[in-house]
Structure formats: structure tokens, C-alpha cells
């Protein structure tokens, strides 16, 4: 998955939360254009990497990756507590329902 996602390293916002690729990721998950896109990007990367049928997480919400227990069972190698390789990492902001999601490949 990391190899697929690294192809988009350097994509920069042309306007807040907007770029042709960012728009495509948000459209993939059904989010309005201009929405935060971290979860859309990871969802899209999971699908493009061949995990899409197993994981089936298409979300614009970072915390959606934590609320997908069936997905966790289908691809446990993507969700680990102490990752040694690439993994999906989810942060939660204190006191709220929002956060951030990313893919980590190095520690």
C-alpha cells in the first residue's frame, strides 16, 4: 500500500483542500469537494492497493477506520498496535470526534 501512496507524495493544495487528485479522493468517498481529505486519501490508497475488497472502508472521516471491526478482521496486517512496517495510524483529537489518519512506513 505504501508504494501506491508514495506515488502521490508532493501533491500540494492549489486552494484549501483542493487539487485535482484531492478532489478525486474526496469524490471516491462521496465527500464534498474542499473537505478534509486525509481519510479519503487512505481509503483510496487501500482500494488501489488491492485491499479494497477485504477492508471495504470508504470514508471521509478519520475515525471511520477505528469503527470498522469487520475490516480489521479481514486485513489485520494494516491495523497493528506496535507497527514494525507500514500501517494505518489513526489519531483522535482530545474532547472531540475528529482527528487524523495516515499511513506510516518508517519509525
PDB file of N, CA and C in Angstrom:
ATOM      1  N   UNK A   1       0.824  -1.189   0.000  1.00  0.00           N
ATOM      2  CA  UNK A   1       0.000   0.000   0.000  1.00  0.00           C
ATOM      3  C   UNK A   1       0.869   1.254   0.000  1.00  0.00           C
ATOM      4  N   UNK A   2       1.956   1.227   0.747  1.00  0.00           N
ATOM      5  CA  UNK A   2       2.805   2.409   0.838  1.00  0.00           C
ATOM      6  C   UNK A   2       3.351   2.791  -0.532  1.00  0.00           C
ATOM      7  N   UNK A   3       3.767   1.793  -1.306  1.00  0.00           N
ATOM      8  CA  UNK A   3       4.294   2.074  -2.641  1.00  0.00           C
ATOM      9  C   UNK A   3       3.267   2.830  -3.483  1.00  0.00           C
ATOM     10  N   UNK A   4       2.019   2.411  -3.435  1.00  0.00           N
ATOM     11  CA  UNK A   4       0.955   3.097  -4.186  1.00  0.00           C
ATOM     12  C   UNK A   4       0.782   4.528  -3.687  1.00  0.00           C
ATOM     13  N   UNK A   5       0.743   4.714  -2.383  1.00  0.00           N
ATOM     14  CA  UNK A   5       0.510   6.052  -1.832  1.00  0.00           C
ATOM     15  C   UNK A   5       1.690   6.991  -2.066  1.00  0.00           C
ATOM     16  N   UNK A   6       2.891   6.456  -2.084  1.00  0.00           N
ATOM     17  CA  UNK A   6       4.058   7.313  -2.309  1.00  0.00           C
ATOM     18  C   UNK A   6       4.067   7.932  -3.705  1.00  0.00           C
ATOM     19  N   UNK A   7       3.311   7.368  -4.622  1.00  0.00           N
ATOM     20  CA  UNK A   7       3.210   7.953  -5.963  1.00  0.00           C
ATOM     21  C   UNK A   7       2.608   9.360  -5.902  1.00  0.00           C
ATOM     22  N   UNK A   8       1.916   9.677  -4.823  1.00  0.00           N
ATOM     23  CA  UNK A   8       1.246  10.979  -4.700  1.00  0.00           C
ATOM     24  C   UNK A   8       1.957  11.907  -3.728  1.00  0.00           C
ATOM     25  N   UNK A   9       3.148  11.504  -3.311  1.00  0.00           N
ATOM     26  CA  UNK A   9       3.941  12.385  -2.458  1.00  0.00           C
ATOM     27  C   UNK A   9       4.218  13.669  -3.236  1.00  0.00           C
ATOM     28  N   UNK A  10       4.024  14.785  -2.608  1.00  0.00           N
ATOM     29  CA  UNK A  10       4.258  16.066  -3.260  1.00  0.00           C
ATOM     30  C   UNK A  10       3.016  16.720  -3.822  1.00  0.00           C
ATOM     31  N   UNK A  11       1.867  16.025  -3.787  1.00  0.00           N
ATOM     32  CA  UNK A  11       0.624  16.677  -4.205  1.00  0.00           C
ATOM     33  C   UNK A  11       0.362  17.819  -3.235  1.00  0.00           C
ATOM     34  N   UNK A  12       0.223  19.010  -3.756  1.00  0.00           N
ATOM     35  CA  UNK A  12       0.038  20.203  -2.926  1.00  0.00           C
ATOM     36  C   UNK A  12      -1.331  20.820  -3.200  1.00  0.00           C
ATOM     37  N   UNK A  13      -1.929  21.340  -2.167  1.00  0.00           N
ATOM     38  CA  UNK A  13      -3.204  22.029  -2.322  1.00  0.00           C
ATOM     39  C   UNK A  13      -3.017  23.268  -3.190  1.00  0.00           C
ATOM     40  N   UNK A  14      -3.870  23.413  -4.190  1.00  0.00           N
ATOM     41  CA  UNK A  14      -3.864  24.622  -5.018  1.00  0.00           C
ATOM     42  C   UNK A  14      -4.737  25.698  -4.391  1.00  0.00           C
ATOM     43  N   UNK A  15      -5.743  25.256  -3.660  1.00  0.00           N
ATOM     44  CA  UNK A  15      -6.616  26.068  -2.810  1.00  0.00           C
ATOM     45  C   UNK A  15      -6.848  25.223  -1.563  1.00  0.00           C
ATOM     46  N   UNK A  16      -7.443  25.750  -0.515  1.00  0.00           N
ATOM     47  CA  UNK A  16      -7.647  24.921   0.679  1.00  0.00           C
ATOM     48  C   UNK A  16      -8.375  23.607   0.354  1.00  0.00           C
ATOM     49  N   UNK A  17      -7.720  22.507   0.648  1.00  0.00           N
ATOM     50  CA  UNK A  17      -8.255  21.166   0.429  1.00  0.00           C
ATOM     51  C   UNK A  17      -8.653  20.900  -1.019  1.00  0.00           C
ATOM     52  N   UNK A  18      -7.995  21.528  -1.970  1.00  0.00           N
ATOM     53  CA  UNK A  18      -8.345  21.346  -3.381  1.00  0.00           C
ATOM     54  C   UNK A  18      -7.107  21.127  -4.238  1.00  0.00           C
ATOM     55  N   UNK A  19      -7.209  20.165  -5.095  1.00  0.00           N
ATOM     56  CA  UNK A  19      -6.232  19.804  -6.127  1.00  0.00           C
ATOM     57  C   UNK A  19      -6.963  18.750  -6.948  1.00  0.00           C
ATOM     58  N   UNK A  20      -6.678  18.575  -8.214  1.00  0.00           N
ATOM     59  CA  UNK A  20      -7.389  17.535  -8.968  1.00  0.00           C
ATOM     60  C   UNK A  20      -7.341  16.149  -8.306  1.00  0.00           C
ATOM     61  N   UNK A  21      -6.200  15.771  -7.733  1.00  0.00           N
ATOM     62  CA  UNK A  21      -6.131  14.478  -7.051  1.00  0.00           C
ATOM     63  C   UNK A  21      -6.931  14.488  -5.758  1.00  0.00           C
ATOM     64  N   UNK A  22      -6.832  15.551  -4.994  1.00  0.00           N
ATOM     65  CA  UNK A  22      -7.588  15.646  -3.741  1.00  0.00           C
ATOM     66  C   UNK A  22      -9.085  15.584  -4.038  1.00  0.00           C
ATOM     67  N   UNK A  23      -9.507  16.274  -5.089  1.00  0.00           N
ATOM     68  CA  UNK A  23     -10.915  16.211  -5.485  1.00  0.00           C
ATOM     69  C   UNK A  23     -11.310  14.781  -5.831  1.00  0.00           C
ATOM     70  N   UNK A  24     -10.448  14.057  -6.536  1.00  0.00           N
ATOM     71  CA  UNK A  24     -10.744  12.668  -6.908  1.00  0.00           C
ATOM     72  C   UNK A  24     -10.872  11.783  -5.668  1.00  0.00           C
ATOM     73  N   UNK A  25      -9.992  11.991  -4.681  1.00  0.00           N
ATOM     74  CA  UNK A  25     -10.076  11.181  -3.459  1.00  0.00           C
ATOM     75  C   UNK A  25     -11.370  11.469  -2.719  1.00  0.00           C
ATOM     76  N   UNK A  26     -11.738  12.745  -2.609  1.00  0.00           N
ATOM     77  CA  UNK A  26     -12.985  13.083  -1.924  1.00  0.00           C
ATOM     78  C   UNK A  26     -14.193  12.547  -2.691  1.00  0.00           C
ATOM     79  N   UNK A  27     -14.155  12.609  -3.999  1.00  0.00           N
ATOM     80  CA  UNK A  27     -15.265  12.052  -4.783  1.00  0.00           C
ATOM     81  C   UNK A  27     -15.358  10.541  -4.588  1.00  0.00           C
ATOM     82  N   UNK A  28     -14.237   9.870  -4.453  1.00  0.00           N
ATOM     83  CA  UNK A  28     -14.211   8.424  -4.247  1.00  0.00           C
ATOM     84  C   UNK A  28     -15.023   8.020  -3.021  1.00  0.00           C
ATOM     85  N   UNK A  29     -14.956   8.835  -1.964  1.00  0.00           N
ATOM     86  CA  UNK A  29     -15.682   8.505  -0.729  1.00  0.00           C
ATOM     87  C   UNK A  29     -17.008   9.244  -0.609  1.00  0.00           C
ATOM     88  N   UNK A  30     -17.343  10.055  -1.600  1.00  0.00           N
ATOM     89  CA  UNK A  30     -18.615  10.774  -1.570  1.00  0.00           C
ATOM     90  C   UNK A  30     -18.607  12.027  -0.722  1.00  0.00           C
ATOM     91  N   UNK A  31     -17.428  12.590  -0.482  1.00  0.00           N
ATOM     92  CA  UNK A  31     -17.320  13.812   0.326  1.00  0.00           C
ATOM     93  C   UNK A  31     -17.398  15.039  -0.578  1.00  0.00           C
ATOM     94  N   UNK A  32     -17.945  16.128  -0.070  1.00  0.00           N
ATOM     95  CA  UNK A  32     -17.977  17.360  -0.863  1.00  0.00           C
ATOM     96  C   UNK A  32     -16.565  17.843  -1.199  1.00  0.00           C
ATOM     97  N   UNK A  33     -16.407  18.423  -2.369  1.00  0.00           N
ATOM     98  CA  UNK A  33     -15.113  18.987  -2.743  1.00  0.00           C
ATOM     99  C   UNK A  33     -14.742  20.068  -1.749  1.00  0.00           C
ATOM    100  N   UNK A  34     -13.470  20.105  -1.394  1.00  0.00           N
ATOM    101  CA  UNK A  34     -12.996  21.061  -0.405  1.00  0.00           C
ATOM    102  C   UNK A  34     -13.004  20.516   1.016  1.00  0.00           C
ATOM    103  N   UNK A  35     -13.449  19.276   1.185  1.00  0.00           N
ATOM    104  CA  UNK A  35     -13.465  18.654   2.514  1.00  0.00           C
ATOM    105  C   UNK A  35     -12.061  18.237   2.919  1.00  0.00           C
ATOM    106  N   UNK A  36     -11.805  18.102   4.229  1.00  0.00           N
ATOM    107  CA  UNK A  36     -10.540  17.497   4.648  1.00  0.00           C
ATOM    108  C   UNK A  36     -10.415  16.139   3.967  1.00  0.00           C
ATOM    109  N   UNK A  37      -9.202  15.746   3.620  1.00  0.00           N
ATOM    110  CA  UNK A  37      -9.059  14.591   2.739  1.00  0.00           C
ATOM    111  C   UNK A  37      -8.146  13.481   3.242  1.00  0.00           C
ATOM    112  N   UNK A  38      -7.696  13.533   4.466  1.00  0.00           N
ATOM    113  CA  UNK A  38      -6.768  12.500   4.930  1.00  0.00           C
ATOM    114  C   UNK A  38      -7.403  11.114   4.858  1.00  0.00           C
ATOM    115  N   UNK A  39      -8.626  10.971   5.343  1.00  0.00           N
ATOM    116  CA  UNK A  39      -9.287   9.662   5.318  1.00  0.00           C
ATOM    117  C   UNK A  39      -9.654   9.253   3.902  1.00  0.00           C
ATOM    118  N   UNK A  40     -10.032  10.208   3.081  1.00  0.00           N
ATOM    119  CA  UNK A  40     -10.352   9.901   1.681  1.00  0.00           C
ATOM    120  C   UNK A  40      -9.113   9.360   0.980  1.00  0.00           C
ATOM    121  N   UNK A  41      -7.967   9.968   1.240  1.00  0.00           N
ATOM    122  CA  UNK A  41      -6.712   9.523   0.627  1.00  0.00           C
ATOM    123  C   UNK A  41      -6.357   8.101   1.065  1.00  0.00           C
ATOM    124  N   UNK A  42      -6.466   7.825   2.364  1.00  0.00           N
ATOM    125  CA  UNK A  42      -6.131   6.489   2.856  1.00  0.00           C
ATOM    126  C   UNK A  42      -7.143   5.474   2.335  1.00  0.00           C
ATOM    127  N   UNK A  43      -8.430   5.820   2.322  1.00  0.00           N
ATOM    128  CA  UNK A  43      -9.452   4.920   1.774  1.00  0.00           C
ATOM    129  C   UNK A  43      -9.139   4.573   0.331  1.00  0.00           C
ATOM    130  N   UNK A  44      -8.809   5.587  -0.441  1.00  0.00           N
ATOM    131  CA  UNK A  44      -8.492   5.402  -1.855  1.00  0.00           C
ATOM    132  C   UNK A  44      -7.242   4.534  -2.011  1.00  0.00           C
ATOM    133  N   UNK A  45      -6.230   4.784  -1.179  1.00  0.00           N
ATOM    134  CA  UNK A  45      -4.996   4.003  -1.246  1.00  0.00           C
ATOM    135  C   UNK A  45      -5.212   2.543  -0.886  1.00  0.00           C
ATOM    136  N   UNK A  46      -6.050   2.282   0.104  1.00  0.00           N
ATOM    137  CA  UNK A  46      -6.383   0.904   0.477  1.00  0.00           C
ATOM    138  C   UNK A  46      -7.024   0.202  -0.714  1.00  0.00           C
ATOM    139  N   UNK A  47      -7.952   0.865  -1.361  1.00  0.00           N
ATOM    140  CA  UNK A  47      -8.642   0.288  -2.518  1.00  0.00           C
ATOM    141  C   UNK A  47      -7.681   0.052  -3.677  1.00  0.00           C
ATOM    142  N   UNK A  48      -6.859   1.063  -3.994  1.00  0.00           N
ATOM    143  CA  UNK A  48      -5.924   0.957  -5.121  1.00  0.00           C
ATOM    144  C   UNK A  48      -4.854  -0.109  -4.890  1.00  0.00           C
ATOM    145  N   UNK A  49      -4.565  -0.403  -3.649  1.00  0.00           N
ATOM    146  CA  UNK A  49      -3.516  -1.359  -3.326  1.00  0.00           C
ATOM    147  C   UNK A  49      -4.003  -2.803  -3.327  1.00  0.00           C
ATOM    148  N   UNK A  50      -5.278  -3.001  -3.608  1.00  0.00           N
ATOM    149  CA  UNK A  50      -5.804  -4.350  -3.656  1.00  0.00           C
ATOM    150  C   UNK A  50      -6.435  -4.837  -2.374  1.00  0.00           C
ATOM    151  N   UNK A  51      -6.470  -3.990  -1.346  1.00  0.00           N
ATOM    152  CA  UNK A  51      -7.117  -4.367  -0.092  1.00  0.00           C
ATOM    153  C   UNK A  51      -8.603  -3.997  -0.083  1.00  0.00           C
ATOM    154  N   UNK A  52      -9.059  -3.292  -1.091  1.00  0.00           N
ATOM    155  CA  UNK A  52     -10.411  -2.768  -1.109  1.00  0.00           C
ATOM    156  C   UNK A  52     -11.497  -3.779  -0.861  1.00  0.00           C
ATOM    157  N   UNK A  53     -11.390  -4.949  -1.462  1.00  0.00           N
ATOM    158  CA  UNK A  53     -12.419  -5.969  -1.273  1.00  0.00           C
ATOM    159  C   UNK A  53     -12.401  -6.548   0.136  1.00  0.00           C
ATOM    160  N   UNK A  54     -11.222  -6.581   0.749  1.00  0.00           N
ATOM    161  CA  UNK A  54     -11.120  -7.125   2.102  1.00  0.00           C
ATOM    162  C   UNK A  54     -11.486  -6.096   3.156  1.00  0.00           C
ATOM    163  N   UNK A  55     -11.022  -4.875   2.992  1.00  0.00           N
ATOM    164  CA  UNK A  55     -11.191  -3.867   4.034  1.00  0.00           C
ATOM    165  C   UNK A  55     -12.524  -3.141   3.910  1.00  0.00           C
ATOM    166  N   UNK A  56     -12.891  -2.737   2.726  1.00  0.00           N
ATOM    167  CA  UNK A  56     -14.173  -2.076   2.464  1.00  0.00           C
ATOM    168  C   UNK A  56     -14.432  -0.879   3.363  1.00  0.00           C
ATOM    169  N   UNK A  57     -13.436  -0.061   3.542  1.00  0.00           N
ATOM    170  CA  UNK A  57     -13.611   1.188   4.288  1.00  0.00           C
ATOM    171  C   UNK A  57     -13.493   2.320   3.276  1.00  0.00           C
ATOM    172  N   UNK A  58     -14.596   2.989   3.031  1.00  0.00           N
ATOM    173  CA  UNK A  58     -14.626   4.168   2.158  1.00  0.00           C
ATOM    174  C   UNK A  58     -15.206   5.282   2.997  1.00  0.00           C
ATOM    175  N   UNK A  59     -14.331   6.087   3.557  1.00  0.00           N
ATOM    176  CA  UNK A  59     -14.803   7.100   4.488  1.00  0.00           C
ATOM    177  C   UNK A  59     -14.013   8.396   4.348  1.00  0.00           C
ATOM    178  N   UNK A  60     -14.684   9.498   4.640  1.00  0.00           N
ATOM    179  CA  UNK A  60     -14.035  10.803   4.680  1.00  0.00           C
ATOM    180  C   UNK A  60     -13.718  11.180   6.128  1.00  0.00           C
ATOM    181  N   UNK A  61     -14.039  10.310   7.059  1.00  0.00           N
ATOM    182  CA  UNK A  61     -13.875  10.570   8.493  1.00  0.00           C
ATOM    183  C   UNK A  61     -12.730   9.722   9.029  1.00  0.00           C
ATOM    184  N   UNK A  62     -11.730  10.364   9.579  1.00  0.00           N
ATOM    185  CA  UNK A  62     -10.550   9.632  10.064  1.00  0.00           C
ATOM    186  C   UNK A  62     -10.932   8.540  11.059  1.00  0.00           C
ATOM    187  N   UNK A  63     -11.883   8.814  11.932  1.00  0.00           N
ATOM    188  CA  UNK A  63     -12.262   7.847  12.958  1.00  0.00           C
ATOM    189  C   UNK A  63     -13.029   6.662  12.379  1.00  0.00           C
ATOM    190  N   UNK A  64     -13.445   6.770  11.120  1.00  0.00           N
ATOM    191  CA  UNK A  64     -14.114   5.659  10.463  1.00  0.00           C
ATOM    192  C   UNK A  64     -13.238   4.425  10.377  1.00  0.00           C
ATOM    193  N   UNK A  65     -11.925   4.616  10.384  1.00  0.00           N
ATOM    194  CA  UNK A  65     -11.023   3.471  10.344  1.00  0.00           C
ATOM    195  C   UNK A  65     -11.012   2.713  11.663  1.00  0.00           C
ATOM    196  N   UNK A  66     -11.381   3.380  12.744  1.00  0.00           N
ATOM    197  CA  UNK A  66     -11.458   2.715  14.045  1.00  0.00           C
ATOM    198  C   UNK A  66     -12.807   2.038  14.242  1.00  0.00           C
ATOM    199  N   UNK A  67     -13.789   2.443  13.485  1.00  0.00           N
ATOM    200  CA  UNK A  67     -15.146   1.926  13.651  1.00  0.00           C
ATOM    201  C   UNK A  67     -15.490   0.875  12.609  1.00  0.00           C
ATOM    202  N   UNK A  68     -14.497   0.177  12.150  1.00  0.00           N
ATOM    203  CA  UNK A  68     -14.714  -0.837  11.114  1.00  0.00           C
ATOM    204  C   UNK A  68     -14.154  -2.179  11.594  1.00  0.00           C
ATOM    205  N   UNK A  69     -14.751  -2.776  12.635  1.00  0.00           N
ATOM    206  CA  UNK A  69     -14.184  -4.019  13.177  1.00  0.00           C
ATOM    207  C   UNK A  69     -14.129  -5.154  12.168  1.00  0.00           C
ATOM    208  N   UNK A  70     -15.095  -5.244  11.274  1.00  0.00           N
ATOM    209  CA  UNK A  70     -15.047  -6.305  10.258  1.00  0.00           C
ATOM    210  C   UNK A  70     -13.831  -6.106   9.360  1.00  0.00           C
ATOM    211  N   UNK A  71     -13.551  -4.851   9.039  1.00  0.00           N
ATOM    212  CA  UNK A  71     -12.383  -4.562   8.207  1.00  0.00           C
ATOM    213  C   UNK A  71     -11.104  -4.962   8.927  1.00  0.00           C
ATOM    214  N   UNK A  72     -11.061  -4.742  10.220  1.00  0.00           N
ATOM    215  CA  UNK A  72      -9.872  -5.108  10.985  1.00  0.00           C
ATOM    216  C   UNK A  72      -9.622  -6.607  10.916  1.00  0.00           C
ATOM    217  N   UNK A  73     -10.682  -7.390  10.968  1.00  0.00           N
ATOM    218  CA  UNK A  73     -10.511  -8.836  10.918  1.00  0.00           C
ATOM    219  C   UNK A  73     -10.067  -9.306   9.537  1.00  0.00           C
ATOM    220  N   UNK A  74     -10.484  -8.607   8.472  1.00  0.00           N
ATOM    221  CA  UNK A  74     -10.150  -9.035   7.121  1.00  0.00           C
ATOM    222  C   UNK A  74      -8.727  -8.670   6.710  1.00  0.00           C
ATOM    223  N   UNK A  75      -8.136  -7.650   7.307  1.00  0.00           N
ATOM    224  CA  UNK A  75      -6.777  -7.246   6.944  1.00  0.00           C
ATOM    225  C   UNK A  75      -6.021  -6.790   8.188  1.00  0.00           C
ATOM    226  N   UNK A  76      -5.795  -7.694   9.139  1.00  0.00           N
ATOM    227  CA  UNK A  76      -5.146  -7.283  10.391  1.00  0.00           C
ATOM    228  C   UNK A  76      -3.753  -6.724  10.190  1.00  0.00           C
ATOM    229  N   UNK A  77      -3.091  -7.059   9.091  1.00  0.00           N
ATOM    230  CA  UNK A  77      -1.738  -6.544   8.875  1.00  0.00           C
ATOM    231  C   UNK A  77      -1.726  -5.036   8.663  1.00  0.00           C
ATOM    232  N   UNK A  78      -2.879  -4.437   8.376  1.00  0.00           N
ATOM    233  CA  UNK A  78      -2.935  -2.990   8.191  1.00  0.00           C
ATOM    234  C   UNK A  78      -3.193  -2.244   9.495  1.00  0.00           C
ATOM    235  N   UNK A  79      -3.662  -2.933  10.510  1.00  0.00           N
ATOM    236  CA  UNK A  79      -4.030  -2.304  11.779  1.00  0.00           C
ATOM    237  C   UNK A  79      -3.290  -3.018  12.900  1.00  0.00           C
ATOM    238  N   UNK A  80      -2.238  -2.403  13.372  1.00  0.00           N
ATOM    239  CA  UNK A  80      -1.454  -3.029  14.427  1.00  0.00           C
ATOM    240  C   UNK A  80      -1.179  -2.025  15.529  1.00  0.00           C
ATOM    241  N   UNK A  81      -1.001  -2.516  16.738  1.00  0.00           N
ATOM    242  CA  UNK A  81      -0.759  -1.617  17.869  1.00  0.00           C
ATOM    243  C   UNK A  81       0.672  -1.089  17.889  1.00  0.00           C
ATOM    244  N   UNK A  82       1.630  -1.913  17.584  1.00  0.00           N
ATOM    245  CA  UNK A  82       3.034  -1.520  17.573  1.00  0.00           C
ATOM    246  C   UNK A  82       3.630  -1.875  16.212  1.00  0.00           C
ATOM    247  N   UNK A  83       3.338  -1.056  15.214  1.00  0.00           N
ATOM    248  CA  UNK A  83       3.746  -1.428  13.856  1.00  0.00           C
ATOM    249  C   UNK A  83       5.253  -1.456  13.671  1.00  0.00           C
ATOM    250  N   UNK A  84       5.709  -2.477  12.988  1.00  0.00           N
ATOM    251  CA  UNK A  84       7.116  -2.584  12.626  1.00  0.00           C
ATOM    252  C   UNK A  84       7.311  -2.251  11.160  1.00  0.00           C
ATOM    253  N   UNK A  85       6.253  -2.327  10.370  1.00  0.00           N
ATOM    254  CA  UNK A  85       6.296  -1.989   8.955  1.00  0.00           C
ATOM    255  C   UNK A  85       5.258  -0.915   8.688  1.00  0.00           C
ATOM    256  N   UNK A  86       4.706  -0.915   7.494  1.00  0.00           N
ATOM    257  CA  UNK A  86       3.687   0.068   7.146  1.00  0.00           C
ATOM    258  C   UNK A  86       2.391  -0.244   7.881  1.00  0.00           C
ATOM    259  N   UNK A  87       1.692   0.780   8.286  1.00  0.00           N
ATOM    260  CA  UNK A  87       0.429   0.597   8.995  1.00  0.00           C
ATOM    261  C   UNK A  87      -0.421   1.854   8.867  1.00  0.00           C
ATOM    262  N   UNK A  88      -1.712   1.664   9.031  1.00  0.00           N
ATOM    263  CA  UNK A  88      -2.631   2.805   9.108  1.00  0.00           C
ATOM    264  C   UNK A  88      -2.607   3.294  10.545  1.00  0.00           C
ATOM    265  N   UNK A  89      -2.370   4.583  10.715  1.00  0.00           N
ATOM    266  CA  UNK A  89      -2.302   5.188  12.045  1.00  0.00           C
ATOM    267  C   UNK A  89      -3.453   6.182  12.165  1.00  0.00           C
ATOM    268  N   UNK A  90      -4.193   6.097  13.269  1.00  0.00           N
ATOM    269  CA  UNK A  90      -5.340   6.996  13.487  1.00  0.00           C
ATOM    270  C   UNK A  90      -5.105   7.776  14.774  1.00  0.00           C
ATOM    271  N   UNK A  91      -5.242   9.098  14.687  1.00  0.00           N
ATOM    272  CA  UNK A  91      -5.162   9.973  15.849  1.00  0.00           C
ATOM    273  C   UNK A  91      -6.566  10.463  16.168  1.00  0.00           C
ATOM    274  N   UNK A  92      -6.839  10.679  17.426  1.00  0.00           N
ATOM    275  CA  UNK A  92      -8.107  11.266  17.839  1.00  0.00           C
ATOM    276  C   UNK A  92      -7.807  12.538  18.606  1.00  0.00           C
ATOM    277  N   UNK A  93      -8.486  13.614  18.228  1.00  0.00           N
ATOM    278  CA  UNK A  93      -8.322  14.874  18.968  1.00  0.00           C
ATOM    279  C   UNK A  93      -9.041  14.750  20.298  1.00  0.00           C
ATOM    280  N   UNK A  94      -8.389  15.220  21.316  1.00  0.00           N
ATOM    281  CA  UNK A  94      -8.977  15.156  22.651  1.00  0.00           C
ATOM    282  C   UNK A  94     -10.251  15.992  22.713  1.00  0.00           C
ATOM    283  N   UNK A  95     -11.296  15.427  23.288  1.00  0.00           N
ATOM    284  CA  UNK A  95     -12.535  16.152  23.504  1.00  0.00           C
ATOM    285  C   UNK A  95     -13.418  16.288  22.275  1.00  0.00           C
ATOM    286  N   UNK A  96     -13.146  15.550  21.226  1.00  0.00           N
ATOM    287  CA  UNK A  96     -13.978  15.679  20.039  1.00  0.00           C
ATOM    288  C   UNK A  96     -13.986  14.430  19.197  1.00  0.00           C
ATOM    289  N   UNK A  97     -14.861  14.411  18.201  1.00  0.00           N
ATOM    290  CA  UNK A  97     -14.995  13.215  17.364  1.00  0.00           C
ATOM    291  C   UNK A  97     -14.048  13.194  16.157  1.00  0.00           C
ATOM    292  N   UNK A  98     -13.186  14.196  16.033  1.00  0.00           N
ATOM    293  CA  UNK A  98     -12.356  14.299  14.843  1.00  0.00           C
ATOM    294  C   UNK A  98     -10.907  13.981  15.155  1.00  0.00           C
ATOM    295  N   UNK A  99     -10.119  13.843  14.119  1.00  0.00           N
ATOM    296  CA  UNK A  99      -8.706  13.548  14.290  1.00  0.00           C
ATOM    297  C   UNK A  99      -8.005  13.533  12.952  1.00  0.00           C
ATOM    298  N   UNK A 100      -7.139  12.562  12.779  1.00  0.00           N
ATOM    299  CA  UNK A 100      -6.348  12.465  11.559  1.00  0.00           C
ATOM    300  C   UNK A 100      -6.025  10.996  11.314  1.00  0.00           C
ATOM    301  N   UNK A 101      -5.856  10.630  10.060  1.00  0.00           N
ATOM    302  CA  UNK A 101      -5.441   9.272   9.709  1.00  0.00           C
ATOM    303  C   UNK A 101      -4.350   9.394   8.653  1.00  0.00           C
ATOM    304  N   UNK A 102      -3.389   8.500   8.740  1.00  0.00           N
ATOM    305  CA  UNK A 102      -2.271   8.498   7.789  1.00  0.00           C
ATOM    306  C   UNK A 102      -1.726   7.094   7.673  1.00  0.00           C
ATOM    307  N   UNK A 103      -0.828   6.923   6.738  1.00  0.00           N
ATOM    308  CA  UNK A 103      -0.117   5.664   6.590  1.00  0.00           C
ATOM    309  C   UNK A 103       1.328   5.924   6.943  1.00  0.00           C
ATOM    310  N   UNK A 104       1.837   5.149   7.868  1.00  0.00           N
ATOM    311  CA  UNK A 104       3.232   5.293   8.289  1.00  0.00           C
ATOM    312  C   UNK A 104       4.040   4.142   7.697  1.00  0.00           C
ATOM    313  N   UNK A 105       5.223   4.468   7.197  1.00  0.00           N
ATOM    314  CA  UNK A 105       6.071   3.414   6.639  1.00  0.00           C
ATOM    315  C   UNK A 105       7.422   3.337   7.334  1.00  0.00           C
ATOM    316  N   UNK A 106       7.772   4.343   8.115  1.00  0.00           N
ATOM    317  CA  UNK A 106       9.047   4.346   8.832  1.00  0.00           C
ATOM    318  C   UNK A 106       8.813   4.843  10.242  1.00  0.00           C
ATOM    319  N   UNK A 107       9.620   4.357  11.169  1.00  0.00           N
ATOM    320  CA  UNK A 107       9.505   4.779  12.560  1.00  0.00           C
ATOM    321  C   UNK A 107      10.805   5.346  13.026  1.00  0.00           C
TER     322      UNK A 107
END
